[in-house]
XYZ file of C-alpha atoms in Angstrom:
658
model
C 46.392 -8.285 4.074
C 46.805 -5.855 1.142
C 45.182 -8.447 -1.202
C 42.156 -8.757 1.170
C 41.763 -4.944 1.470
C 41.931 -4.812 -2.456
C 39.259 -7.505 -2.894
C 37.043 -5.780 -0.255
C 37.399 -2.582 -2.127
C 36.331 -4.274 -5.378
C 33.401 -5.714 -3.621
C 32.422 -2.157 -2.419
C 32.845 -0.730 -5.867
C 30.992 -3.573 -7.412
C 28.072 -2.986 -5.097
C 28.165 0.585 -5.719
C 28.125 0.254 -9.510
C 25.190 -2.237 -9.204
C 23.178 0.288 -7.415
C 23.538 2.945 -10.052
C 21.254 3.587 -13.252
C 22.588 4.214 -16.640
C 21.131 7.624 -18.063
C 19.224 6.624 -21.273
C 16.075 8.615 -21.312
C 16.098 11.793 -23.335
C 13.947 14.735 -23.485
C 11.243 13.396 -25.643
C 10.606 10.149 -24.008
C 10.702 12.015 -20.653
C 7.966 14.320 -21.899
C 5.938 11.281 -23.011
C 6.286 9.597 -19.623
C 5.185 12.761 -17.841
C 2.177 13.014 -20.138
C 1.256 9.443 -19.583
C 1.061 10.183 -15.906
C -0.716 13.536 -16.119
C -3.409 12.100 -18.290
C -4.644 9.341 -16.037
C -7.892 8.510 -14.515
C -8.586 12.031 -13.197
C -9.553 13.676 -16.464
C -12.306 11.114 -16.904
C -13.609 10.433 -13.436
C -13.083 13.858 -11.415
C -14.951 16.191 -13.804
C -18.367 15.229 -12.279
C -17.492 15.838 -8.706
C -15.697 19.236 -9.589
C -18.788 20.244 -11.634
C -21.073 19.463 -8.721
C -19.198 21.790 -6.297
C -18.158 24.625 -8.619
C -20.661 24.419 -11.485
C -19.411 26.160 -14.662
C -16.684 27.983 -12.762
C -14.880 24.524 -12.544
C -12.879 26.044 -15.490
C -11.471 28.491 -13.018
C -10.735 25.791 -10.698
C -8.781 24.113 -13.479
C -6.845 27.414 -14.031
C -5.977 27.526 -10.310
C -4.794 24.016 -10.580
C -2.557 24.772 -13.478
C -1.083 27.837 -11.753
C -0.184 25.757 -8.650
C 1.023 22.830 -11.147
C 3.717 25.337 -12.670
C 4.868 26.720 -9.400
C 5.333 23.123 -8.090
C 7.202 22.143 -11.350
C 9.478 25.113 -10.514
C 10.086 23.499 -7.114
C 10.979 20.084 -8.518
C 13.221 21.726 -11.188
C 15.267 23.574 -8.624
C 15.613 20.640 -6.308
C 16.733 18.321 -8.978
C 19.402 20.725 -9.984
C 21.118 20.492 -6.627
C 20.221 16.688 -6.044
C 19.413 14.754 -9.249
C 18.780 11.448 -7.333
C 16.004 8.857 -8.152
C 13.449 8.247 -5.612
C 10.906 11.101 -5.459
C 10.148 14.259 -3.589
C 11.005 12.783 -0.221
C 14.673 12.456 -1.347
C 14.873 16.213 -1.317
C 13.085 16.676 2.033
C 15.486 13.948 3.638
C 18.632 15.988 2.125
C 17.252 19.116 3.486
C 16.220 18.042 6.940
C 17.872 14.773 7.658
C 16.537 11.186 8.228
C 13.757 12.414 10.565
C 11.782 13.383 7.317
C 12.371 9.791 5.732
C 9.290 8.299 6.958
C 7.207 10.548 4.651
C 8.515 8.559 1.737
C 6.556 5.681 3.040
C 3.221 7.608 2.490
C 4.442 8.890 -0.842
C 5.160 5.129 -1.848
C 1.605 4.222 -0.638
C -0.049 7.158 -2.715
C 1.753 6.036 -5.900
C 0.623 2.435 -5.415
C -2.971 3.640 -4.625
C -2.892 5.763 -7.835
C -1.564 2.702 -9.853
C -4.422 0.633 -8.352
C -7.054 3.211 -9.258
C -6.141 3.489 -12.866
C -5.836 -0.332 -13.380
C -9.305 -0.667 -11.748
C -10.854 2.145 -13.830
C -9.468 0.655 -17.060
C -10.964 -2.807 -16.112
C -14.292 -1.029 -15.271
C -14.273 0.468 -18.849
C -13.548 -2.919 -20.443
C -16.192 -4.730 -18.409
C -18.724 -1.990 -19.358
C -18.109 -2.028 -22.977
C -18.064 -5.712 -23.530
C -20.793 -6.657 -20.957
C -18.577 -8.712 -18.747
C -19.589 -9.372 -15.255
C -18.099 -6.771 -12.985
C -16.808 -9.400 -10.659
C -14.024 -10.112 -13.203
C -12.966 -6.470 -13.082
C -10.502 -7.137 -10.315
C -8.926 -10.066 -12.253
C -8.621 -7.699 -15.279
C -7.129 -4.909 -13.122
C -4.544 -7.309 -11.582
C -3.717 -8.516 -15.123
C -3.054 -4.895 -16.107
C -0.911 -4.419 -13.179
C 1.157 -7.578 -13.851
C 1.497 -6.613 -17.533
C 2.887 -3.144 -16.781
C 5.153 -4.581 -13.985
C 6.601 -6.802 -16.646
C 7.226 -3.772 -18.896
C 8.860 -2.035 -15.979
C 11.180 -4.957 -15.345
C 12.430 -4.609 -18.951
C 13.625 -1.147 -18.221
C 12.454 2.546 -18.173
C 13.659 3.072 -21.815
C 11.435 0.088 -22.890
C 8.648 1.433 -20.783
C 8.995 4.857 -22.540
C 8.982 3.301 -25.989
C 5.618 1.531 -25.146
C 4.210 4.894 -23.778
C 4.898 6.764 -27.056
C 2.097 5.179 -29.205
C -0.241 5.013 -26.040
C 0.127 8.644 -25.324
C -0.391 9.857 -28.870
C -3.477 7.591 -29.059
C -4.698 9.335 -25.824
C -4.012 12.933 -27.224
C -5.579 12.062 -30.643
C -8.731 10.828 -28.652
C -9.053 13.834 -26.508
C -8.499 16.249 -29.430
C -11.122 14.395 -31.704
C -13.581 14.126 -28.868
C -13.426 17.871 -28.052
C -13.677 18.855 -31.611
C -16.782 16.657 -32.057
C -18.382 18.397 -28.959
C -17.400 21.933 -30.099
C -19.205 21.083 -33.422
C -22.392 19.970 -31.588
C -22.986 22.377 -28.858
C -25.987 22.418 -26.596
C -28.760 24.605 -28.110
C -29.473 26.090 -24.756
C -25.750 27.229 -24.193
C -25.022 30.973 -24.601
C -21.455 32.475 -24.477
C -21.392 34.560 -21.350
C -18.082 35.027 -19.716
C -19.679 35.694 -16.411
C -21.181 32.234 -16.231
C -17.617 30.814 -15.991
C -16.711 33.109 -13.080
C -17.362 31.870 -9.487
C -19.932 33.349 -7.312
C -17.897 32.467 -4.291
C -14.303 31.447 -3.753
C -14.919 28.650 -1.398
C -16.517 26.084 -3.888
C -13.918 27.028 -6.511
C -11.035 26.283 -4.253
C -12.631 22.988 -3.136
C -13.095 22.057 -6.784
C -9.572 23.005 -7.462
C -8.327 20.629 -4.810
C -10.252 17.970 -6.806
C -8.903 19.262 -10.219
C -5.438 19.378 -8.969
C -5.582 15.374 -8.831
C -5.509 15.614 -12.527
C -1.932 17.078 -12.514
C -0.468 14.443 -10.255
C 2.509 13.331 -12.272
C 5.371 15.434 -11.481
C 6.518 12.713 -9.016
C 6.915 10.339 -12.030
C 9.429 12.494 -13.836
C 11.440 13.452 -10.702
C 11.597 9.707 -9.435
C 13.773 8.738 -12.506
C 16.338 11.510 -12.378
C 19.338 9.159 -12.416
C 18.002 7.356 -15.527
C 17.546 10.806 -17.374
C 20.097 12.212 -19.700
C 21.281 15.501 -18.342
C 18.531 15.693 -15.738
C 19.403 19.147 -14.549
C 18.653 20.638 -18.149
C 16.156 18.128 -19.511
C 13.776 17.887 -16.420
C 12.843 21.510 -16.237
C 12.272 21.589 -19.962
C 10.010 18.432 -19.724
C 8.022 19.869 -16.950
C 7.321 22.946 -19.015
C 6.487 21.377 -22.329
C 4.276 18.633 -20.707
C 2.352 21.196 -18.639
C 1.667 23.359 -21.631
C 0.344 20.333 -23.580
C -1.695 19.248 -20.580
C -3.170 22.588 -20.051
C -4.230 22.870 -23.738
C -5.897 19.290 -23.679
C -7.684 19.764 -20.368
C -8.979 23.241 -21.191
C -10.309 21.876 -24.556
C -12.004 18.926 -22.883
C -13.605 21.011 -20.076
C -14.755 23.782 -22.433
C -16.108 21.425 -24.994
C -17.892 19.602 -22.277
C -19.437 22.693 -20.858
C -20.728 24.058 -23.969
C -22.218 20.775 -25.341
C -23.562 19.026 -22.146
C -25.987 20.116 -19.565
C -24.447 20.562 -15.975
C -27.016 17.891 -14.653
C -25.445 15.393 -17.272
C -21.943 16.312 -16.158
C -22.726 15.969 -12.522
C -24.661 12.839 -12.853
C -22.320 10.972 -15.200
C -19.636 8.583 -13.986
C -17.242 9.499 -17.052
C -18.867 12.807 -18.437
C -16.438 13.162 -21.459
C -17.066 9.560 -22.626
C -20.867 9.694 -22.117
C -20.926 13.133 -23.900
C -19.723 11.640 -27.175
C -21.594 8.218 -26.943
C -24.231 9.480 -29.674
C -21.544 9.171 -32.284
C -20.372 5.515 -32.294
C -17.121 6.117 -34.211
C -16.144 9.033 -31.795
C -17.198 7.006 -28.771
C -14.918 4.116 -29.903
C -12.104 6.541 -30.427
C -12.364 8.211 -27.158
C -13.030 4.860 -25.299
C -9.799 3.322 -26.587
C -7.958 6.408 -25.972
C -8.944 6.332 -22.397
C -7.955 2.624 -21.993
C -4.654 3.261 -23.478
C -4.214 6.310 -21.263
C -4.933 4.219 -18.208
C -2.749 1.363 -19.072
C 0.099 3.817 -19.602
C -0.646 5.620 -16.399
C -0.550 2.427 -14.526
C 2.901 1.620 -15.725
C 4.264 4.889 -14.963
C 2.762 4.892 -11.465
C 4.221 1.446 -10.778
C 7.648 2.702 -11.998
C 7.452 5.643 -9.760
C 6.371 3.503 -6.759
C 9.521 1.128 -7.431
C 11.873 4.163 -7.456
C 10.237 5.183 -4.007
C 11.096 1.787 -2.552
C 14.649 2.162 -4.133
C 15.226 5.427 -2.466
C 13.860 4.140 0.906
C 16.178 1.110 0.602
C 19.221 3.304 -0.120
C 18.352 5.467 2.968
C 18.240 2.217 5.021
C 14.462 2.714 5.841
C 13.888 -0.665 4.330
C 16.222 -3.551 3.523
C 19.170 -2.619 1.200
C 18.327 -5.671 -1.103
C 15.485 -3.500 -2.757
C 18.096 -0.872 -3.941
C 19.827 -3.489 -6.064
C 19.732 -2.792 -9.886
C 19.818 -5.799 -12.249
C 22.732 -5.710 -14.289
C 20.951 -6.763 -17.555
C 17.817 -4.636 -17.490
C 19.226 -1.900 -15.238
C 16.086 -1.852 -13.293
C 15.285 -2.487 -9.556
C 13.506 -5.743 -10.006
C 12.746 -6.504 -6.315
C 11.631 -3.008 -5.866
C 9.197 -3.439 -8.825
C 8.009 -6.750 -7.668
C 7.320 -5.491 -4.049
C 5.371 -2.520 -5.281
C 3.347 -4.596 -7.537
C 2.481 -7.078 -4.582
C 1.142 -4.033 -2.531
C -0.696 -2.660 -5.433
C -2.582 -6.072 -6.078
C -3.355 -6.068 -2.271
C -5.029 -2.725 -2.724
C -6.964 -3.982 -5.658
C -8.140 -7.058 -3.864
C -9.233 -5.058 -0.915
C -11.873 -3.341 -2.797
C -10.877 0.056 -1.053
C -9.265 1.596 -4.016
C -11.231 4.739 -4.211
C -10.921 5.398 -0.587
C -6.983 5.184 -0.955
C -6.973 7.183 -3.970
C -8.720 10.066 -2.122
C -5.809 10.311 0.366
C -3.256 10.226 -2.397
C -3.849 13.871 -3.200
C -3.368 14.948 0.471
C -0.207 13.029 0.727
C 0.969 14.626 -2.416
C 0.043 18.107 -1.213
C 1.967 17.559 2.043
C 5.084 16.494 -0.023
C 4.758 19.746 -1.914
C 4.597 21.854 1.269
C 7.636 20.077 2.552
C 9.570 20.480 -0.805
C 8.619 24.423 -0.782
C 10.140 24.481 2.802
C 13.143 22.615 1.494
C 13.782 25.196 -1.179
C 14.585 27.745 1.682
C 16.940 25.262 3.305
C 18.722 24.349 -0.093
C 19.169 28.122 -0.885
C 20.861 28.693 2.322
C 22.838 25.476 2.680
C 23.843 24.020 -0.755
C 25.860 25.411 -3.680
C 24.040 25.392 -6.944
C 25.799 24.372 -10.257
C 26.196 26.790 -12.895
C 23.266 27.616 -14.995
C 21.046 25.477 -12.551
C 17.393 26.117 -12.789
C 16.018 28.366 -9.931
C 12.353 29.024 -9.480
C 11.613 32.601 -10.572
C 10.354 35.107 -7.960
C 11.689 33.253 -5.013
C 10.715 33.669 -2.200
C 7.200 35.185 -3.167
C 6.557 32.402 -5.675
C 7.591 29.619 -3.227
C 5.437 31.046 -0.511
C 2.488 31.265 -2.978
C 3.090 27.543 -3.909
C 3.089 26.652 -0.141
C 0.203 28.918 0.694
C -2.093 27.763 -2.290
C -1.306 24.244 -1.514
C -2.182 24.587 2.140
C -5.537 26.202 1.149
C -6.266 23.163 -1.065
C -5.602 20.897 1.985
C -7.999 22.607 4.386
C -10.594 22.257 1.665
C -10.465 18.518 1.644
C -12.943 16.464 3.855
C -12.350 15.637 7.518
C -12.173 11.922 6.816
C -9.543 12.238 4.107
C -7.427 14.323 6.507
C -7.730 11.889 9.469
C -7.036 8.774 7.403
C -3.895 10.429 5.838
C -2.647 11.433 9.345
C -3.232 7.898 10.536
C -1.111 6.723 7.642
C 1.738 9.149 8.498
C 1.584 7.759 12.041
C 1.867 4.219 10.825
C 4.884 5.124 8.778
C 6.493 6.812 11.820
C 5.879 3.651 13.776
C 7.450 1.597 11.117
C 10.330 3.862 11.083
C 10.986 3.975 14.884
C 10.139 0.360 15.954
C 10.941 -1.893 12.976
C 14.395 -2.814 11.849
C 15.172 -1.880 8.275
C 14.985 -5.701 7.349
C 11.588 -6.021 8.819
C 9.865 -2.901 7.520
C 8.809 -4.447 4.163
C 6.873 -7.237 6.086
C 5.494 -4.876 8.597
C 4.230 -2.509 5.724
C 2.580 -5.447 3.798
C 0.671 -6.698 6.873
C -0.194 -3.066 8.132
C -1.473 -2.141 4.623
C -3.481 -5.485 4.387
C -4.938 -4.995 7.828
C -6.016 -1.330 7.309
C -7.460 -1.963 4.064
C -9.562 -4.999 4.948
C -10.507 -3.350 8.290
C -12.436 -0.688 6.464
C -14.850 -3.368 4.901
C -14.199 -6.307 7.377
C -12.871 -5.355 10.780
C -12.678 -8.955 11.927
C -10.466 -10.007 8.938
C -8.401 -6.674 9.189
C -7.591 -7.273 12.871
C -6.626 -10.908 12.225
C -4.257 -9.835 9.548
C -2.867 -7.332 11.785
C -2.413 -10.050 14.545
C -0.860 -12.339 11.963
C 1.527 -9.578 10.996
C 2.465 -8.952 14.603
C 3.102 -12.518 15.372
C 5.178 -12.968 12.215
C 7.301 -10.010 13.171
C 7.919 -11.459 16.578
C 8.765 -14.793 15.229
C 11.190 -13.284 12.598
C 13.171 -11.319 15.355
C 13.309 -14.423 17.514
C 15.782 -17.362 17.063
C 14.556 -20.847 16.779
C 14.620 -21.546 20.635
C 12.866 -18.227 21.435
C 9.928 -18.965 18.989
C 8.478 -21.501 21.418
C 8.608 -18.901 24.199
C 6.826 -16.287 21.979
C 4.094 -18.807 21.025
C 3.804 -19.932 24.644
C 3.331 -16.355 25.872
C 0.796 -15.483 23.220
C -0.999 -18.752 23.892
C -1.287 -18.287 27.556
C -2.680 -14.700 27.134
C -5.389 -15.627 24.670
C -6.299 -18.934 26.377
C -6.868 -17.056 29.667
C -8.839 -14.400 27.823
C -11.218 -17.165 26.297
C -11.566 -18.605 29.828
C -12.592 -15.303 31.330
C -15.094 -14.856 28.422
C -16.549 -18.172 29.025
C -16.914 -17.480 32.760
C -18.601 -14.143 31.784
C -20.968 -15.974 29.391
C -21.972 -18.434 32.008
C -22.544 -16.032 34.817
C -23.643 -12.631 33.368
C -24.269 -13.333 29.754
C -27.390 -13.516 27.751
C -27.635 -16.443 25.194
C -30.222 -16.586 22.263
C -30.725 -19.075 19.573
C -33.299 -20.240 17.207
C -34.048 -23.235 19.401
C -34.154 -23.280 23.224
C -32.583 -26.819 23.235
C -29.581 -25.349 21.534
C -29.139 -22.776 24.308
C -28.948 -25.808 26.693
C -26.425 -27.578 24.519
C -24.328 -24.559 24.253
C -24.333 -24.021 27.882
C -23.727 -27.655 29.137
C -21.533 -29.081 26.316
C -20.118 -26.417 23.996
C -18.813 -24.010 26.883
C -17.647 -26.974 28.731
C -15.695 -28.205 25.840
C -14.124 -24.797 25.495
C -13.012 -25.031 29.277
C -11.670 -28.488 28.694
C -9.554 -27.369 25.681
C -8.341 -24.286 27.576
C -7.130 -26.261 30.465
C -5.383 -28.937 28.166
C -3.910 -26.094 26.018
C -2.534 -24.266 29.125
C -0.997 -27.674 30.275
C 0.862 -27.868 26.992
C 2.526 -24.549 27.894
C 4.609 -26.302 30.419
C 6.027 -28.820 27.747
C 6.471 -25.743 25.222
C 8.864 -24.015 27.700
C 10.507 -27.282 29.004
C 10.175 -30.113 26.476
C 9.114 -33.500 27.664
C 12.492 -34.894 26.882
C 14.097 -32.475 29.333
C 11.675 -33.694 32.163
C 12.698 -37.336 31.407
C 16.452 -36.380 31.445
C 15.907 -34.622 34.831
C 14.220 -37.532 36.531
C 16.866 -39.978 35.122
C 19.622 -37.763 36.615
C 17.821 -37.925 39.887
C 16.448 -41.430 39.978
C 18.303 -43.683 37.414
C 21.895 -42.550 37.186
C 22.971 -45.714 35.447
C 21.607 -44.556 32.237
C 23.743 -41.457 32.410
C 26.228 -42.555 29.715
C 28.952 -39.932 30.167
C 29.665 -37.505 33.009
C 32.191 -34.716 32.616
C 31.997 -32.580 35.758
C 28.396 -30.968 35.878
C 27.875 -31.960 32.208
C 25.907 -35.256 31.397
C 25.040 -36.931 28.298
C 22.068 -39.272 28.521
C 21.137 -41.994 26.024
C 17.501 -42.973 26.196
C 16.136 -46.430 25.071
C 14.243 -46.438 21.542
C 11.246 -47.614 23.566
C 11.299 -44.368 25.687
C 12.034 -42.107 22.698
C 9.227 -43.566 20.816
C 6.890 -42.991 24.019
C 8.000 -39.324 24.026
C 7.490 -38.798 20.362
C 3.901 -40.269 20.575
C 3.044 -37.912 23.492
C 4.477 -34.994 21.757
C 2.337 -35.828 18.687
C -0.593 -36.285 20.995
C -0.148 -32.857 22.497
C 0.273 -31.227 19.010
C -2.897 -33.054 17.850
C -4.735 -31.766 20.720
C -3.767 -28.262 20.163
C -4.730 -28.432 16.420
C -8.236 -29.890 17.355
C -8.648 -27.166 19.840
C -7.776 -24.791 17.136
C -10.318 -26.251 14.664
C -13.070 -26.194 17.543
C -12.493 -22.538 18.410
C -12.587 -21.688 14.546
C -15.833 -23.555 14.143
C -17.330 -21.822 17.206
C -16.286 -18.426 15.848
C -17.982 -19.146 12.500
C -21.167 -20.348 14.243
C -21.361 -16.994 15.940
C -20.565 -15.087 12.846
C -23.411 -16.944 11.058
C -25.897 -15.939 13.983
C -26.600 -19.584 14.677
C -26.778 -18.114 18.299
C -26.123 -14.827 19.875
C -24.198 -13.654 22.898
C -24.449 -10.484 25.050
C -22.360 -9.604 28.004
C -22.919 -6.238 29.518
C -22.212 -4.228 26.191
C -24.237 -4.592 23.239
C -24.799 -7.921 21.365
C -22.937 -6.879 18.303
C -19.803 -5.618 20.228
C -19.785 -8.626 22.402
C -19.980 -11.116 19.486
C -17.307 -9.168 17.589
C -14.897 -9.275 20.568
C -15.512 -12.951 21.218
C -15.147 -13.882 17.536
C -11.799 -12.032 17.334
C -10.721 -13.702 20.491
C -11.569 -17.112 19.296
C -9.991 -16.651 15.935
C -6.679 -15.376 17.278
C -6.564 -18.210 19.839
C -7.296 -20.694 17.005
C -4.587 -19.317 14.966
C -2.176 -19.430 17.928
C -3.041 -23.100 18.806
C -2.683 -24.053 15.088
C 0.832 -22.418 14.873
C 1.862 -23.834 18.349
C 0.634 -27.424 17.431
C 2.058 -27.230 13.973
C 5.500 -26.103 15.338
C 5.624 -28.837 17.913
C 4.816 -31.406 15.196
C 7.788 -30.035 13.096
C 10.011 -30.206 16.030
C 8.903 -33.785 16.885
C 9.240 -34.884 13.199
C 12.870 -33.396 13.056
C 13.726 -35.259 16.313
C 12.520 -38.649 14.919
C 14.576 -37.962 11.720
C 17.690 -37.660 13.384
C 16.829 -40.343 16.120
C 16.891 -38.308 19.196
């Protein structure tokens, strides 16, 4: 007994050690990692939108963003002093308010993956533009960057920080060179007047500040690797201070040089104003161009690192399967968490909704910061602080200012962004409340895919959502329950198809390019649908009670001599090979009928989608066709799954000879 307890304790200790990082990252590489994230796509792509709203007073918007960034850096530094745990801001919120706040970590994870997708996409766009590559290849190039940086992450955070050093210095060099060039070549019409930089009204300045604040998203990346940092309580606050000072100098140089050298119309109308402003000098253009590429690649790597640490923390807190918290003993990295974040990032890239998701990243980030500010009050009241631990100066006034300013930036965002972000919070809550921890990863992937594709292709999105729902039902069911799950879904959708066919025949309006085709559709195509519906409903009886069980029942009743063994109420029946073969043939036939019906429904849905003919029942033609297509495709997938499953079971029965 004692030996068993000792072994069990060793296993527990082993697991505990396996889940811990080794602190390797010092102050300098930590600053580099932070700068890599701070200097991402924002400085290139957000200046135009900010200038359109605030004009030359965008420089004041930048300073508002800088002030808020310093306040938030103080929040992070204080919370890390009490709880230096990897994972991100939601780790602090969970510690302060309990597990009910954990689901916010799901949206933080989504935001970091969206940001990784955005910067990879932007880097790919730069490359296709410079080398004249067809834009259709940009997704492949972006996926290539994502996989490349995922590989760098797998090799360890120390290895990643070593890669970031030359990339980050190349970026800083390119921004400094480009800014100096613009300062030396001012716009002749520009005049130094301090009043031109001052805002006429505060509202546009704050709205632009909300946009400019995206440039400073990067605190999460330093906070997310607390456990991998040497002396995080001391080094992380220092890193925040130094990297924010460097970023402030760089961004101020870029914006000032752009304002004095480029017209406001060019800044607003340009996709990448800073790069376009230096294109008159080929050497400077190439320096800035490659600096931007290096910056984006570096940022992609750090964003993937952060999202993987989000997964790790969610796993440690049992929000998702514990396997994603495992640390590889050789590389000391959470490989499974990195791979999961990479897969979802690639899904976002493939969906084509990158900018849309990037737009909600800022809101998610701001909500986290408000929650962190509130957590500070709880930490001060509840936890003991280590000696010489950093505390945000001027608390509670400074903390209230940080919360209030962030809230003002939130309400300045668009309604669409707010609604979509709230929607994602609700999805995270659904995953938290209704999915077991082992299934949340699969639920997340299907829900992310469904919502992403729904934005551009509602049919594809809903189909993916349905597949995810069915997959979840099948994974929580044992083998014997799967057939009941499929049978229930099949009955529901087959009956729905039947009702739809009845409605088309009696109250529907059909249109086609040829009047003869309408007759064919009414007399043949719809009747074939009815035929397949009836046959498919008949197969449900054999899904619930297999054909072999029906044969056994009649043998027990009518042909008792074939009952080989009788032990009380239990009976063992041996069937002749001829009868077994007949049962297998019938089962194969039933499977084949369902697969044929699946193909027929799929072809019919395709014909409707291609406008070979149109249908209208009560509601608009477009809505009617959309509903019918979705029902047909879901029915087709269900019949395909049911038929394939039955074929598999029959094949297994043949193999073991029963």
